[in-house]
C-alpha cells in the first residue's frame, strides 16, 4: 500500500509502540474513544520507515527488564520527531535507561491498585485530575531521576511515579492509565493526545466513510474490479457495502451456500444485501458439493479442513465466471480483516521471535494472484458496528452474534448429513427466536444449538420415542478468550425445550451447557 494512502496519513495519529504488554492495544482503544486515531506498531519499528509523521508517541509497558541482555529498545529517532512522548511502565523505564540508566529491580513488586499523588497539578498531563487510584504492574523501578527530568507525581512505592523532561514534552508514568482500574487514566491519555500533542479529535466513522471511499477509489483505479466473499455476518457485509459505495458494480460479492448455513440464511442474505443494500451479489448453491465431501467424516478438524478447502475451490471457480467490463482479470480480493487480527499479527512477541503474519486469506491470494483490499483493517469491532449503522445496514445484522466459518457442520457432532443439519438448524432457529423475543439477544455474546448424535428414550403421546439430543449453549464474554455461560431463567429454558421437542422431529431431549471457557471452548467441535 502506498504510504500516502494510509489512514495514518489522513487523520492526526498517535503512534503506540508496543513492547509486548498485554494492555498495549487498550492504549489505542482508549484514544479512539476520544475520536483520536491511534495506531500500534512493534517497538522495533524504524522511524525512517514509518511513511507518516505521528502527532505523539506512546511507549507501552512490557514484560522485559530494560537492563537485561536482549531487552527490546526503541529507535532513538523518536526523539528527533520533536513530538510529545509518553512512556508507560516499561516505556518510562526505557526513557530512564536511555537517560542515565537509573533502573533496577524494586524491593517490592507492585501489582494492583496504588494511589497517585500529583505533585505538579499545573502540568497539562494531569489537567482535571486529582489524587486517584491507578493500576500498577511492575517489578522494576526507577532508582533515581533520569538526567534532565523532574518528578511530577509519586505513589507510596514509586517515588518517581510520574516524571517529565525539564524542557521537552517527554513524560514517563509508572502506572497503566489504559486499564479501567486506573480511575482517571482516560483523562490522562486524553490530556496527552489533545492538550500536549494537539491531535485533532476527528476520528469518527462519519469521517472514516469519506476518507475510506476515496482511498478505495484511488487504490482500485477507474476500471479495475474487485471480488469478495460474504457470509451474512457484520464484517463482510459492512466491507461489501463500503466497496459498493466506492465502486458500485465493479465490486462482486459472492455468497457460497455450503449447505451448513443457518435456516433460510442464503435467501435472507440475498434479500438484505441485494434488495436492501444494492450490493452486486451472486449466490452460489454448492450445498450438495460440500455435503458429499463431508460424507462419513466425523473428525472435527477434518470437517473444518474440508469446508475450508472446498470453499476456496468453489470461490475460485465461480470467480472465474465473472468477466470484468474492462476485459482484464479481476485484480483485487476484498477481505474483512479487523484491527484485532492486525494487532495479533504485529504485536511484539519478543526479540528472538519472528513476528507472526496473519493468515486470514487462506490460499486464495496465492492461487488467484489477487491484491488484497482490507477496508476494515484499522477498525475495532464496535467501530465496524457503528460504521454499519451509518451505512444503513439493518440493526439486527449489525448486532448479530458471530458464526463460525464451518457453520452448522461443527454444531452437528459426528457425521454431517442433510437430515442432521436440518434438525440442528430448526432447533437453533427456535432457540434464537425465543432469545430475541425475551429481549436477551444483545446481552448474550453468542448462542446456538448443537445436535448430539446420541439416542435417548422419550415418551410422546403415550408412544415410546428414541431420538437424539439437542444441547443449547449461550455465553457472555468481552473478548471470546474467556467466557461464562448465560444464566437464563428456568421458565425460559422450559419454554425453549418444550418448543424444540414438540416442533423438531428427531429430538427427544434438550440440555443446557453450563461449562465456562476454559475449560470448554465456545463451540462444541
Ligand atoms: N517488566 C517491567 C517491570 O517489571 C515493566 C512492566 C510493565 O511494563 N508492566 O517493571
Short mmCIF file of C-alpha atoms and ligand atoms in Angstrom, two decimals:
data_model
loop_
_atom_site.label_atom_id
_atom_site.label_comp_id
_atom_site.label_asym_id
_atom_site.label_seq_id
_atom_site.Cartn_x
_atom_site.Cartn_y
_atom_site.Cartn_z
CA UNK A 1 0.00 0.00 0.00
CA UNK A 2 1.44 3.38 -0.95
CA UNK A 3 2.26 5.37 2.17
CA UNK A 4 0.10 8.33 1.26
CA UNK A 5 -2.94 6.08 1.13
CA UNK A 6 -2.62 5.05 4.77
CA UNK A 7 -5.27 6.11 7.24
CA UNK A 8 -2.41 7.40 9.41
CA UNK A 9 -1.71 10.00 6.73
CA UNK A 10 -5.33 11.11 6.61
CA UNK A 11 -6.01 11.57 10.33
CA UNK A 12 -3.81 13.03 13.06
CA UNK A 13 -2.29 9.88 14.51
CA UNK A 14 -0.72 8.89 17.81
CA UNK A 15 1.88 6.17 17.40
CA UNK A 16 1.79 3.46 20.07
CA UNK A 17 4.99 1.42 20.16
CA UNK A 18 4.33 -1.97 21.66
CA UNK A 19 6.87 -3.56 23.99
CA UNK A 20 4.68 -6.63 24.48
CA UNK A 21 2.39 -5.61 27.33
CA UNK A 22 -0.94 -7.40 27.48
CA UNK A 23 -2.55 -3.94 27.71
CA UNK A 24 -0.88 -2.27 24.70
CA UNK A 25 -3.90 -2.47 22.43
CA UNK A 26 -6.01 -0.83 25.14
CA UNK A 27 -3.97 2.37 24.74
CA UNK A 28 -5.07 2.52 21.10
CA UNK A 29 -8.59 1.60 22.10
CA UNK A 30 -8.88 4.40 24.71
CA UNK A 31 -7.57 7.07 22.34
CA UNK A 32 -10.06 6.04 19.68
CA UNK A 33 -12.81 6.52 22.25
CA UNK A 34 -11.91 10.23 22.26
CA UNK A 35 -12.07 10.26 18.46
CA UNK A 36 -8.30 10.33 18.15
CA UNK A 37 -6.80 7.95 15.68
CA UNK A 38 -4.01 5.81 17.13
CA UNK A 39 -2.01 3.05 15.55
CA UNK A 40 0.06 0.38 17.26
CA UNK A 41 3.33 -0.92 15.84
CA UNK A 42 6.04 -3.13 17.32
CA UNK A 43 8.69 -1.38 19.42
CA UNK A 44 11.26 -2.40 16.81
CA UNK A 45 9.67 -0.07 14.23
CA UNK A 46 12.25 2.07 12.42
CA UNK A 47 11.00 5.63 12.40
CA UNK A 48 12.57 6.29 8.99
CA UNK A 49 10.39 3.51 7.53
CA UNK A 50 7.15 4.78 9.03
CA UNK A 51 5.88 6.71 6.00
CA UNK A 52 3.89 9.13 8.14
CA UNK A 53 4.54 11.54 10.98
CA UNK A 54 2.82 10.91 14.30
CA UNK A 55 1.45 13.75 16.44
CA UNK A 56 2.83 11.99 19.50
CA UNK A 57 4.43 8.71 20.55
CA UNK A 58 3.45 6.39 23.41
CA UNK A 59 5.82 3.67 24.58
CA UNK A 60 3.83 0.80 26.09
CA UNK A 61 4.58 -1.49 29.01
CA UNK A 62 6.28 -4.81 28.50
CA UNK A 63 7.36 -7.97 30.29
CA UNK A 64 11.12 -7.38 29.95
CA UNK A 65 13.60 -5.58 32.17
CA UNK A 66 15.27 -2.72 30.32
CA UNK A 67 18.64 -3.59 31.87
CA UNK A 68 18.52 -7.25 30.83
CA UNK A 69 20.51 -8.52 27.90
CA UNK A 70 18.36 -8.79 24.81
CA UNK A 71 15.67 -6.44 26.15
CA UNK A 72 13.91 -4.51 23.38
CA UNK A 73 14.86 -0.86 22.86
CA UNK A 74 13.23 1.92 20.93
CA UNK A 75 14.64 3.63 17.83
CA UNK A 76 16.20 6.84 19.19
CA UNK A 77 14.88 8.64 16.12
CA UNK A 78 11.61 9.11 18.07
CA UNK A 79 13.36 11.98 19.86
CA UNK A 80 14.10 13.72 16.55
CA UNK A 81 10.42 13.80 15.64
CA UNK A 82 10.03 16.67 18.12
CA UNK A 83 6.59 15.48 19.21
CA UNK A 84 5.42 14.68 22.76
CA UNK A 85 6.38 11.25 24.08
CA UNK A 86 4.74 9.30 26.90
CA UNK A 87 6.40 6.22 28.38
CA UNK A 88 4.13 3.87 30.31
CA UNK A 89 5.77 1.46 32.80
CA UNK A 90 8.40 -0.31 30.69
CA UNK A 91 8.12 2.70 28.38
CA UNK A 92 9.11 5.03 31.23
CA UNK A 93 11.88 2.67 32.33
CA UNK A 94 13.15 2.76 28.75
CA UNK A 95 13.23 6.58 28.82
CA UNK A 96 15.18 6.41 32.07
CA UNK A 97 17.52 3.76 30.69
CA UNK A 98 18.35 5.97 27.73
CA UNK A 99 18.99 8.95 30.04
CA UNK A 100 21.24 7.70 32.82
CA UNK A 101 20.21 4.07 33.33
CA UNK A 102 18.67 4.55 36.81
CA UNK A 103 16.56 1.39 36.58
CA UNK A 104 16.77 -1.78 38.64
CA UNK A 105 14.82 -4.40 40.50
CA UNK A 106 12.50 -2.94 43.15
CA UNK A 107 12.46 -4.36 46.71
CA UNK A 108 8.74 -4.94 46.30
CA UNK A 109 6.87 -5.99 43.22
CA UNK A 110 3.80 -3.86 42.79
CA UNK A 111 0.74 -5.35 41.24
CA UNK A 112 -2.70 -3.83 41.69
CA UNK A 113 -4.08 -0.53 42.90
CA UNK A 114 -1.99 2.37 44.24
CA UNK A 115 -2.78 5.98 44.99
CA UNK A 116 -1.34 8.52 42.61
CA UNK A 117 -0.18 11.72 44.31
CA UNK A 118 0.07 14.54 41.83
CA UNK A 119 2.84 16.96 42.83
CA UNK A 120 2.54 19.39 39.95
CA UNK A 121 -1.14 19.81 39.12
CA UNK A 122 -0.36 22.68 36.76
CA UNK A 123 1.18 20.14 34.40
CA UNK A 124 -1.07 19.67 31.33
CA UNK A 125 -0.76 15.87 31.63
CA UNK A 126 -2.76 15.98 34.87
CA UNK A 127 -5.33 18.59 33.82
CA UNK A 128 -8.67 17.91 35.54
CA UNK A 129 -7.19 15.09 37.62
CA UNK A 130 -6.69 14.79 41.35
CA UNK A 131 -5.13 12.11 43.57
CA UNK A 132 -6.71 8.95 42.30
CA UNK A 133 -6.40 5.18 42.12
CA UNK A 134 -4.02 3.91 39.48
CA UNK A 135 -3.15 0.37 38.41
CA UNK A 136 0.42 -0.86 38.87
CA UNK A 137 2.06 -3.91 37.36
CA UNK A 138 5.83 -3.87 37.72
CA UNK A 139 8.82 -5.39 39.49
CA UNK A 140 11.47 -2.91 38.28
CA UNK A 141 11.55 0.73 39.21
CA UNK A 142 13.45 3.96 38.80
CA UNK A 143 16.11 4.36 41.48
CA UNK A 144 16.71 7.98 40.60
CA UNK A 145 15.65 10.67 38.17
CA UNK A 146 16.88 10.37 34.62
CA UNK A 147 19.19 13.19 33.55
CA UNK A 148 17.21 16.31 32.72
CA UNK A 149 13.92 15.10 34.23
CA UNK A 150 11.85 16.17 37.25
CA UNK A 151 9.17 14.41 39.31
CA UNK A 152 5.54 15.42 38.85
CA UNK A 153 3.80 12.57 40.69
CA UNK A 154 4.58 9.93 43.30
CA UNK A 155 2.95 6.94 44.97
CA UNK A 156 3.78 5.09 48.19
CA UNK A 157 6.02 2.55 46.49
CA UNK A 158 7.11 4.59 43.45
CA UNK A 159 8.78 7.89 44.28
CA UNK A 160 9.12 8.51 40.52
CA UNK A 161 5.58 7.61 39.59
CA UNK A 162 5.34 10.49 37.10
CA UNK A 163 8.27 12.33 35.51
CA UNK A 164 8.72 14.94 32.82
CA UNK A 165 11.73 16.32 30.97
CA UNK A 166 12.71 19.81 32.17
CA UNK A 167 12.43 21.40 28.73
CA UNK A 168 10.79 18.92 26.36
CA UNK A 169 7.30 17.32 26.40
CA UNK A 170 8.64 13.87 27.28
CA UNK A 171 6.73 12.10 30.05
CA UNK A 172 7.01 8.86 31.95
CA UNK A 173 4.46 7.22 34.24
CA UNK A 174 4.91 4.03 36.23
CA UNK A 175 1.21 3.05 36.21
CA UNK A 176 -1.13 1.91 33.45
CA UNK A 177 -3.63 4.64 32.51
CA UNK A 178 -5.13 2.42 29.77
CA UNK A 179 -6.82 -0.04 32.15
CA UNK A 180 -10.17 0.86 33.64
CA UNK A 181 -8.89 0.23 37.19
CA UNK A 182 -6.92 3.49 36.81
CA UNK A 183 -9.92 5.65 37.54
CA UNK A 184 -8.67 8.81 35.83
CA UNK A 185 -6.47 7.09 33.29
CA UNK A 186 -8.66 8.11 30.38
CA UNK A 187 -8.33 11.75 31.31
CA UNK A 188 -4.56 11.40 31.36
CA UNK A 189 -4.43 9.81 27.91
CA UNK A 190 -6.76 12.43 26.55
CA UNK A 191 -4.64 15.21 28.08
CA UNK A 192 -1.59 13.74 26.44
CA UNK A 193 -3.15 13.40 23.00
CA UNK A 194 -5.26 16.58 22.95
CA UNK A 195 -3.55 19.14 25.20
CA UNK A 196 0.05 18.08 24.58
CA UNK A 197 0.06 16.54 21.09
CA UNK A 198 -2.75 18.73 19.74
CA UNK A 199 -4.19 15.77 17.85
CA UNK A 200 -7.50 16.62 16.17
CA UNK A 201 -10.44 14.68 17.56
CA UNK A 202 -11.85 13.91 14.15
CA UNK A 203 -11.66 10.11 14.13
CA UNK A 204 -15.36 9.44 13.63
CA UNK A 205 -16.98 6.82 11.48
CA UNK A 206 -18.70 9.61 9.53
CA UNK A 207 -15.28 10.96 8.54
CA UNK A 208 -13.90 7.48 8.03
CA UNK A 209 -16.57 6.66 5.42
CA UNK A 210 -15.49 9.56 3.22
CA UNK A 211 -11.76 9.04 3.53
CA UNK A 212 -12.07 5.30 3.08
CA UNK A 213 -14.25 5.57 -0.01
CA UNK A 214 -11.69 7.94 -1.52
CA UNK A 215 -8.87 5.65 -0.54
CA UNK A 216 -10.58 2.62 -2.15
CA UNK A 217 -11.24 4.59 -5.34
CA UNK A 218 -7.61 5.63 -5.62
CA UNK A 219 -6.37 2.15 -4.83
CA UNK A 220 -8.63 0.35 -7.31
CA UNK A 221 -8.41 2.99 -10.03
CA UNK A 222 -11.09 3.85 -12.59
CA UNK A 223 -11.63 0.46 -14.24
CA UNK A 224 -10.33 -2.47 -12.14
CA UNK A 225 -12.78 -4.86 -10.47
CA UNK A 226 -12.90 -6.46 -7.03
CA UNK A 227 -14.38 -9.69 -5.67
CA UNK A 228 -15.14 -10.69 -2.13
CA UNK A 229 -16.89 -13.40 -0.17
CA UNK A 230 -19.83 -12.51 2.05
CA UNK A 231 -21.06 -14.68 4.89
CA UNK A 232 -24.09 -12.87 6.23
CA UNK A 233 -22.06 -11.60 9.18
CA UNK A 234 -21.46 -8.00 10.06
CA UNK A 235 -17.83 -7.66 8.91
CA UNK A 236 -18.23 -8.93 5.37
CA UNK A 237 -21.50 -7.02 4.95
CA UNK A 238 -20.01 -3.72 6.11
CA UNK A 239 -16.91 -4.23 3.94
CA UNK A 240 -19.11 -5.05 0.92
CA UNK A 241 -21.35 -2.06 1.43
CA UNK A 242 -18.32 0.21 1.64
CA UNK A 243 -16.95 -1.27 -1.61
CA UNK A 244 -20.32 -0.77 -3.28
CA UNK A 245 -20.40 2.87 -2.18
CA UNK A 246 -16.89 3.31 -3.60
CA UNK A 247 -17.01 1.44 -6.91
CA UNK A 248 -20.60 0.25 -7.42
CA UNK A 249 -20.99 -2.84 -9.61
CA UNK A 250 -17.28 -3.18 -10.14
CA UNK A 251 -17.45 -4.92 -6.79
CA UNK A 252 -18.71 -8.51 -6.99
CA UNK A 253 -19.81 -10.22 -3.79
CA UNK A 254 -20.12 -13.99 -3.70
CA UNK A 255 -22.10 -15.94 -1.12
CA UNK A 256 -21.24 -19.61 -1.17
CA UNK A 257 -24.09 -21.69 0.23
CA UNK A 258 -22.14 -24.56 1.76
CA UNK A 259 -25.21 -26.43 2.95
CA UNK A 260 -24.33 -25.76 6.58
CA UNK A 261 -25.59 -22.19 6.90
CA UNK A 262 -28.38 -21.21 9.29
CA UNK A 263 -32.07 -21.74 8.46
CA UNK A 264 -33.04 -19.78 5.29
CA UNK A 265 -29.74 -17.93 5.51
CA UNK A 266 -28.83 -17.77 1.81
CA UNK A 267 -32.24 -16.38 0.88
CA UNK A 268 -32.20 -13.89 3.76
CA UNK A 269 -28.71 -12.63 2.94
CA UNK A 270 -29.66 -12.22 -0.71
CA UNK A 271 -32.71 -10.20 0.22
CA UNK A 272 -30.86 -7.90 2.62
CA UNK A 273 -27.76 -7.37 0.51
CA UNK A 274 -29.28 -7.11 -2.94
CA UNK A 275 -32.66 -5.52 -2.29
CA UNK A 276 -31.78 -3.63 0.86
CA UNK A 277 -28.20 -2.54 0.27
CA UNK A 278 -27.80 -2.64 -3.51
CA UNK A 279 -24.78 -4.94 -3.38
CA UNK A 280 -23.89 -6.79 -6.57
CA UNK A 281 -24.22 -10.29 -5.12
CA UNK A 282 -24.03 -13.73 -6.63
CA UNK A 283 -25.34 -16.64 -4.56
CA UNK A 284 -23.79 -20.00 -5.39
CA UNK A 285 -25.59 -23.08 -4.14
CA UNK A 286 -22.80 -25.56 -3.56
CA UNK A 287 -24.52 -27.38 -0.71
CA UNK A 288 -24.51 -30.79 -2.43
CA UNK A 289 -20.81 -30.48 -3.18
CA UNK A 290 -19.95 -29.67 0.44
CA UNK A 291 -22.24 -32.31 1.92
CA UNK A 292 -20.94 -35.04 -0.35
CA UNK A 293 -17.37 -34.23 0.68
CA UNK A 294 -18.41 -34.34 4.35
CA UNK A 295 -20.00 -37.77 3.97
CA UNK A 296 -18.71 -40.22 6.56
CA UNK A 297 -16.42 -37.62 8.19
CA UNK A 298 -16.72 -37.29 11.96
CA UNK A 299 -13.41 -35.74 13.00
CA UNK A 300 -13.90 -32.01 13.75
CA UNK A 301 -10.53 -30.95 12.34
CA UNK A 302 -11.17 -32.88 9.12
CA UNK A 303 -14.58 -31.22 8.80
CA UNK A 304 -13.02 -27.79 9.16
CA UNK A 305 -10.33 -28.55 6.58
CA UNK A 306 -12.79 -29.98 4.06
CA UNK A 307 -15.04 -26.95 4.37
CA UNK A 308 -12.13 -24.50 4.11
CA UNK A 309 -10.63 -26.20 1.05
CA UNK A 310 -13.94 -26.73 -0.71
CA UNK A 311 -14.76 -23.08 -0.10
CA UNK A 312 -11.57 -21.93 -1.83
CA UNK A 313 -12.21 -24.28 -4.71
CA UNK A 314 -15.82 -23.15 -5.23
CA UNK A 315 -15.00 -19.48 -4.78
CA UNK A 316 -12.23 -19.61 -7.39
CA UNK A 317 -14.39 -21.49 -9.86
CA UNK A 318 -17.24 -19.01 -9.52
CA UNK A 319 -14.92 -16.01 -9.61
CA UNK A 320 -13.64 -17.16 -13.00
CA UNK A 321 -17.14 -16.80 -14.38
CA UNK A 322 -17.12 -13.08 -13.67
CA UNK A 323 -15.93 -11.19 -16.73
CA UNK A 324 -14.82 -7.65 -15.90
CA UNK A 325 -16.04 -4.93 -18.26
CA UNK A 326 -12.50 -3.71 -18.97
CA UNK A 327 -11.72 -7.11 -20.48
CA UNK A 328 -8.99 -7.73 -17.90
CA UNK A 329 -8.86 -10.12 -14.99
CA UNK A 330 -10.26 -9.35 -11.56
CA UNK A 331 -7.40 -7.70 -9.68
CA UNK A 332 -8.45 -7.35 -6.05
CA UNK A 333 -9.83 -9.52 -3.30
CA UNK A 334 -11.83 -7.90 -0.52
CA UNK A 335 -11.10 -9.16 2.96
CA UNK A 336 -12.97 -8.19 6.13
CA UNK A 337 -9.86 -8.21 8.36
CA UNK A 338 -10.34 -6.23 11.59
CA UNK A 339 -7.80 -4.39 13.71
CA UNK A 340 -7.57 -7.07 16.44
CA UNK A 341 -6.29 -9.52 13.75
CA UNK A 342 -3.73 -6.94 12.71
CA UNK A 343 -2.70 -6.32 16.32
CA UNK A 344 -2.37 -10.04 16.87
CA UNK A 345 -0.04 -10.28 13.88
CA UNK A 346 2.16 -7.27 14.71
CA UNK A 347 2.25 -7.24 18.49
CA UNK A 348 5.72 -7.57 19.89
CA UNK A 349 6.39 -11.17 20.84
CA UNK A 350 10.00 -10.89 21.97
CA UNK A 351 13.32 -10.05 20.46
CA UNK A 352 14.22 -13.57 19.40
CA UNK A 353 10.86 -14.48 17.94
CA UNK A 354 9.86 -13.54 14.44
CA UNK A 355 6.66 -11.60 14.29
CA UNK A 356 3.73 -13.66 13.14
CA UNK A 357 1.94 -12.71 9.95
CA UNK A 358 -1.78 -13.27 9.80
CA UNK A 359 -3.37 -15.88 7.63
CA UNK A 360 -6.87 -14.62 7.21
CA UNK A 361 -6.88 -15.14 3.48
CA UNK A 362 -6.34 -18.85 3.21
CA UNK A 363 -4.97 -19.95 -0.12
CA UNK A 364 -6.99 -17.57 -2.27
CA UNK A 365 -4.33 -14.93 -2.82
CA UNK A 366 -1.57 -17.25 -3.96
CA UNK A 367 -3.78 -19.16 -6.35
CA UNK A 368 -5.59 -16.22 -7.86
CA UNK A 369 -2.80 -13.63 -7.99
CA UNK A 370 -5.06 -11.07 -6.39
CA UNK A 371 -4.15 -7.96 -4.48
CA UNK A 372 -5.70 -7.67 -1.08
CA UNK A 373 -8.03 -4.85 -0.10
CA UNK A 374 -8.98 -4.55 3.56
CA UNK A 375 -11.20 -1.56 4.32
CA UNK A 376 -11.83 -2.54 7.97
CA UNK A 377 -8.20 -3.21 8.79
CA UNK A 378 -7.93 -0.18 11.06
CA UNK A 379 -11.19 -0.77 12.95
CA UNK A 380 -12.20 -2.41 16.19
CA UNK A 381 -15.43 -4.44 16.21
CA UNK A 382 -17.53 -1.73 17.83
CA UNK A 383 -16.27 0.76 15.23
CA UNK A 384 -17.32 -1.66 12.48
CA UNK A 385 -20.78 -1.89 14.03
CA UNK A 386 -21.08 1.87 14.24
CA UNK A 387 -19.96 2.13 10.63
CA UNK A 388 -22.55 -0.49 9.68
CA UNK A 389 -25.33 1.53 11.29
CA UNK A 390 -24.19 4.64 9.42
CA UNK A 391 -24.14 2.74 6.13
CA UNK A 392 -27.77 1.75 6.64
CA UNK A 393 -27.18 -1.92 7.36
CA UNK A 394 -30.15 -3.34 9.31
CA UNK A 395 -29.75 -3.21 13.08
CA UNK A 396 -30.26 -6.97 13.53
CA UNK A 397 -27.46 -7.76 11.13
CA UNK A 398 -25.11 -5.21 12.69
CA UNK A 399 -25.60 -6.75 16.12
CA UNK A 400 -25.61 -10.36 15.02
CA UNK A 401 -23.71 -12.95 17.05
CA UNK A 402 -20.58 -14.38 15.40
CA UNK A 403 -21.00 -17.53 13.35
CA UNK A 404 -18.14 -19.93 12.60
CA UNK A 405 -16.88 -20.47 9.05
CA UNK A 406 -17.59 -24.22 9.12
CA UNK A 407 -21.09 -23.31 10.29
CA UNK A 408 -23.53 -25.94 11.42
CA UNK A 409 -21.10 -28.69 10.38
CA UNK A 410 -19.32 -28.22 13.71
CA UNK A 411 -22.64 -27.95 15.55
CA UNK A 412 -23.78 -31.32 14.29
CA UNK A 413 -21.50 -33.62 16.20
CA UNK A 414 -20.43 -36.72 14.35
CA UNK A 415 -21.35 -37.19 10.71
CA UNK A 416 -22.93 -34.25 8.89
CA UNK A 417 -25.89 -35.17 6.72
CA UNK A 418 -28.64 -33.08 5.22
CA UNK A 419 -31.13 -34.52 7.72
CA UNK A 420 -28.91 -33.82 10.71
CA UNK A 421 -28.23 -30.26 9.53
CA UNK A 422 -31.97 -29.74 9.19
CA UNK A 423 -32.60 -30.80 12.80
CA UNK A 424 -29.81 -28.59 14.18
CA UNK A 425 -30.97 -25.66 12.06
CA UNK A 426 -34.58 -25.85 13.18
CA UNK A 427 -33.66 -26.19 16.85
CA UNK A 428 -31.25 -23.29 16.57
CA UNK A 429 -33.84 -21.14 14.89
CA UNK A 430 -36.39 -21.72 17.66
CA UNK A 431 -33.77 -21.02 20.33
CA UNK A 432 -32.61 -17.73 18.76
CA UNK A 433 -36.22 -16.68 18.10
CA UNK A 434 -37.06 -17.15 21.79
CA UNK A 435 -33.91 -15.34 22.90
CA UNK A 436 -34.89 -12.37 20.75
CA UNK A 437 -38.49 -12.48 21.99
CA UNK A 438 -37.25 -12.41 25.58
CA UNK A 439 -35.10 -9.35 24.77
CA UNK A 440 -31.90 -11.18 25.69
CA UNK A 441 -30.08 -11.29 22.34
CA UNK A 442 -27.85 -8.28 22.99
CA UNK A 443 -26.92 -9.42 26.49
CA UNK A 444 -25.60 -12.69 25.12
CA UNK A 445 -22.36 -12.77 23.13
CA UNK A 446 -23.11 -15.97 21.28
CA UNK A 447 -25.90 -18.55 21.41
CA UNK A 448 -26.59 -21.64 19.34
CA UNK A 449 -27.96 -25.16 19.38
CA UNK A 450 -25.87 -28.29 18.86
CA UNK A 451 -27.10 -31.69 17.77
CA UNK A 452 -25.64 -34.59 19.70
CA UNK A 453 -25.84 -37.89 17.85
CA UNK A 454 -26.79 -39.96 20.87
CA UNK A 455 -30.15 -41.62 21.14
CA UNK A 456 -32.26 -41.17 24.19
CA UNK A 457 -35.60 -42.60 25.18
CA UNK A 458 -38.65 -40.38 25.46
CA UNK A 459 -42.40 -40.61 25.52
CA UNK A 460 -44.71 -38.61 23.32
CA UNK A 461 -48.46 -39.19 23.15
CA UNK A 462 -48.09 -42.48 25.03
CA UNK A 463 -45.64 -43.64 22.38
CA UNK A 464 -42.09 -44.54 23.15
CA UNK A 465 -39.64 -42.34 21.24
CA UNK A 466 -35.96 -42.98 20.72
CA UNK A 467 -34.34 -39.87 19.34
CA UNK A 468 -31.37 -37.51 19.54
CA UNK A 469 -30.36 -34.76 21.96
CA UNK A 470 -30.06 -31.00 21.44
CA UNK A 471 -27.61 -29.08 23.59
CA UNK A 472 -28.13 -25.35 23.95
CA UNK A 473 -25.19 -23.02 24.52
CA UNK A 474 -25.20 -19.32 25.40
CA UNK A 475 -22.17 -17.39 26.58
CA UNK A 476 -21.24 -13.95 27.84
CA UNK A 477 -17.78 -12.63 27.05
CA UNK A 478 -15.98 -9.46 26.09
CA UNK A 479 -13.18 -10.95 24.02
CA UNK A 480 -14.10 -14.62 23.42
CA UNK A 481 -10.82 -15.63 25.08
CA UNK A 482 -12.66 -16.49 28.27
CA UNK A 483 -16.41 -16.87 28.60
CA UNK A 484 -19.12 -17.78 31.06
CA UNK A 485 -22.45 -19.41 30.39
CA UNK A 486 -25.53 -17.23 30.43
CA UNK A 487 -27.85 -17.60 33.46
CA UNK A 488 -31.25 -17.98 31.81
CA UNK A 489 -34.42 -18.02 33.92
CA UNK A 490 -35.72 -21.57 34.34
CA UNK A 491 -39.00 -20.61 32.71
CA UNK A 492 -37.13 -19.54 29.59
CA UNK A 493 -35.28 -22.85 29.29
CA UNK A 494 -38.50 -24.73 29.93
CA UNK A 495 -40.22 -22.94 27.07
CA UNK A 496 -37.39 -23.45 24.60
CA UNK A 497 -37.03 -27.14 25.49
CA UNK A 498 -40.71 -27.76 25.06
CA UNK A 499 -40.87 -25.96 21.72
CA UNK A 500 -37.84 -27.83 20.34
CA UNK A 501 -39.07 -31.29 21.32
CA UNK A 502 -42.55 -30.53 20.02
CA UNK A 503 -41.63 -28.82 16.79
CA UNK A 504 -38.47 -30.56 15.64
CA UNK A 505 -38.75 -34.16 14.51
CA UNK A 506 -35.87 -36.29 15.64
CA UNK A 507 -35.28 -34.64 19.01
CA UNK A 508 -36.23 -36.37 22.26
CA UNK A 509 -34.37 -34.30 24.80
CA UNK A 510 -32.86 -30.84 25.35
CA UNK A 511 -29.97 -29.96 27.66
CA UNK A 512 -28.29 -26.68 28.58
CA UNK A 513 -24.48 -26.43 28.53
CA UNK A 514 -23.19 -24.97 31.82
CA UNK A 515 -19.44 -25.08 31.13
CA UNK A 516 -17.32 -21.96 31.05
CA UNK A 517 -14.37 -21.30 28.75
CA UNK A 518 -11.87 -22.52 29.81
CA UNK A 519 -12.10 -25.49 30.26
CA UNK A 520 -14.64 -25.83 27.44
CA UNK A 521 -14.47 -23.93 24.15
CA UNK A 522 -17.39 -21.88 22.86
CA UNK A 523 -18.16 -24.28 20.01
CA UNK A 524 -18.50 -28.00 20.70
CA UNK A 525 -16.16 -29.06 17.91
N1 LIG B 1 8.92 -5.60 33.14
C1 LIG B 1 8.94 -4.32 33.72
C2 LIG B 1 8.76 -4.41 35.25
O1 LIG B 1 8.56 -5.46 35.77
C3 LIG B 1 7.82 -3.46 33.14
C4 LIG B 1 6.47 -3.95 33.48
C5 LIG B 1 5.37 -3.28 32.69
O2 LIG B 1 5.64 -2.57 31.73
N2 LIG B 1 4.14 -3.55 33.05
O3 LIG B 1 8.84 -3.40 35.92
#
